[in-house]
C-alpha positions as a Markdown table, in Angstrom:
| # | Residue | x | y | z |
|---|---|---|---|---|
| 1 | Cys | -5.9 | 5.1 | -8.6 |
| 2 | Pro | -8.9 | 5.3 | -10.9 |
| 3 | Ser | -11.2 | 8.4 | -10.8 |
| 4 | Gly | -13.9 | 8.4 | -8.1 |
| 5 | Tyr | -12.2 | 6.1 | -5.6 |
| 6 | Asn | -11.5 | 7.2 | -2.0 |
| 7 | Thr | -8.0 | 8.4 | -1.4 |
| 8 | Cys | -7.1 | 7.2 | 2.1 |
| 9 | Ser | -4.1 | 8.1 | 4.3 |
| 10 | Gly | -2.9 | 5.5 | 6.7 |
| 11 | His | -5.0 | 2.7 | 8.2 |
| 12 | Tyr | -6.1 | 1.3 | 11.6 |
| 13 | Gly | -4.5 | -2.1 | 11.6 |
| 14 | Pro | -5.9 | -5.5 | 10.7 |
| 15 | Gly | -9.5 | -5.3 | 9.9 |
| 16 | Gly | -9.4 | -1.6 | 10.5 |
| 17 | Asp | -10.3 | -2.3 | 14.1 |
| 18 | Gly | -7.5 | -0.4 | 15.9 |
| 19 | Asp | -7.8 | 3.0 | 17.7 |
| 20 | Glu | -4.6 | 4.5 | 16.4 |
| 21 | Leu | -3.8 | 5.7 | 12.9 |
| 22 | Leu | -0.9 | 3.8 | 11.5 |
| 23 | Glu | 1.4 | 4.8 | 8.6 |
| 24 | Pro | -0.3 | 8.2 | 8.0 |
| 25 | Glu | 2.1 | 8.8 | 5.1 |
| 26 | Leu | 0.7 | 5.8 | 3.2 |
| 27 | Glu | -1.8 | 6.8 | 0.5 |
| 28 | Trp | -4.1 | 4.2 | -1.0 |
| 29 | Cys | -7.5 | 4.0 | -2.7 |
| 30 | Cys | -10.6 | 2.0 | -2.2 |
| 31 | Asp | -14.2 | 1.8 | -3.5 |
| 32 | Ser | -16.9 | 2.7 | -0.9 |
| 33 | Cys | -14.8 | 2.0 | 2.2 |
| 34 | Asn | -14.2 | 3.9 | 5.5 |
| 35 | Cys | -10.4 | 4.1 | 4.9 |
| 36 | Lys | -9.6 | 2.1 | 8.1 |
| 37 | Asp | -8.8 | -1.4 | 6.7 |
| 38 | Tyr | -5.9 | -1.4 | 4.3 |
| 39 | Asp | -7.1 | -4.8 | 3.0 |
| 40 | Asp | -10.0 | -2.9 | 1.4 |
| 41 | Arg | -7.5 | -1.1 | -0.9 |
| 42 | Tyr | -7.8 | -1.0 | -4.7 |
| 43 | Ile | -5.1 | -3.1 | -6.4 |
| 44 | Ser | -4.5 | -2.2 | -10.0 |
| 45 | Asp | -4.3 | -4.9 | -12.7 |
| 46 | Glu | -1.5 | -2.8 | -14.2 |
| 47 | Pro | 2.0 | -4.0 | -13.4 |
| 48 | Thr | 3.8 | -1.8 | -10.9 |
| 49 | Ser | 6.1 | 0.6 | -12.6 |
| 50 | Cys | 9.1 | 1.5 | -10.5 |
| 51 | Pro | 11.6 | 4.3 | -11.1 |
| 52 | Ser | 14.7 | 3.4 | -13.1 |
| 53 | Gly | 17.1 | 1.4 | -10.9 |
| 54 | Tyr | 14.6 | 0.5 | -8.2 |
| 55 | Asn | 13.6 | -3.1 | -7.2 |
| 56 | Thr | 10.0 | -4.3 | -7.8 |
| 57 | Cys | 9.0 | -6.3 | -4.8 |
| 58 | Ser | 6.1 | -8.7 | -4.2 |
| 59 | Gly | 4.7 | -9.0 | -0.7 |
| 60 | His | 6.6 | -8.4 | 2.6 |
| 61 | Tyr | 7.6 | -10.1 | 5.8 |
| 62 | Gly | 5.8 | -8.0 | 8.4 |
| 63 | Pro | 7.0 | -5.1 | 10.5 |
| 64 | Gly | 10.7 | -4.5 | 10.0 |
| 65 | Gly | 10.8 | -7.4 | 7.5 |
| 66 | Asp | 11.6 | -9.7 | 10.4 |
| 67 | Gly | 8.9 | -12.3 | 9.9 |
| 68 | Asp | 9.4 | -15.8 | 8.5 |
| 69 | Glu | 6.2 | -15.9 | 6.3 |
| 70 | Leu | 5.6 | -14.0 | 3.1 |
| 71 | Leu | 2.5 | -11.7 | 3.6 |
| 72 | Glu | 0.4 | -10.1 | 0.9 |
| 73 | Pro | 2.2 | -11.7 | -2.0 |
| 74 | Glu | -0.2 | -9.9 | -4.4 |
| 75 | Leu | 1.1 | -6.5 | -3.2 |
| 76 | Glu | 3.7 | -5.0 | -5.6 |
| 77 | Trp | 5.9 | -2.2 | -4.4 |
| 78 | Cys | 9.2 | -0.5 | -5.3 |
| 79 | Cys | 12.3 | 0.2 | -3.2 |
| 80 | Asp | 15.8 | 1.5 | -3.8 |
| 81 | Ser | 18.5 | -1.0 | -2.7 |
| 82 | Cys | 16.4 | -3.1 | -0.3 |
| 83 | Asn | 15.9 | -6.8 | 0.3 |
| 84 | Cys | 12.1 | -6.6 | -0.4 |
| 85 | Lys | 11.3 | -7.8 | 3.1 |
| 86 | Asp | 10.3 | -4.6 | 4.9 |
| 87 | Tyr | 7.3 | -2.7 | 3.3 |
| 88 | Asp | 8.4 | 0.4 | 5.2 |
| 89 | Asp | 11.4 | 0.5 | 2.8 |
| 90 | Arg | 9.0 | 1.2 | -0.1 |
| 91 | Tyr | 9.3 | 4.1 | -2.5 |
| 92 | Ile | 6.6 | 6.6 | -2.0 |
| 93 | Ser | 6.1 | 8.9 | -5.0 |
| 94 | Asp | 5.8 | 12.7 | -4.5 |
| 95 | Glu | 2.9 | 12.5 | -7.0 |
| 96 | Pro | -0.5 | 12.8 | -5.4 |
| 97 | Thr | -2.6 | 9.6 | -5.4 |
| 98 | Ser | -5.5 | 9.6 | -7.8 |
| 99 | Cys | -8.3 | 7.1 | -7.5 |
| 100 | Pro | -10.4 | 5.2 | -10.1 |
| 101 | Ser | -13.9 | 6.3 | -11.2 |
| 102 | Gly | -16.6 | 5.5 | -8.7 |
| 103 | Tyr | -14.2 | 5.3 | -5.7 |
| 104 | Asn | -14.2 | 7.9 | -2.8 |
| 105 | Thr | -11.6 | 10.6 | -2.7 |
């Protein structure tokens, strides 16, 4: 993420309105947000670079990949030997997330 952005961990469901922290291992960045609504995330214009041999996926099919409708088609993510339906199968780098300039950390 660009320098100065917020680095967030997890989210609080659709609209950030839930009471329980979901996916605490998920790190993402946003500009002037409260880190509750994952839809506020910064999405880079740069193409997603996956490790060698990994799939580049676009969107997902909801929890467990069991839905019938493609969700968040603009979301690019990486996985190793998956069907690109379940976002929980995503590759999470061991590298710390860094955020763009002007965003909260």
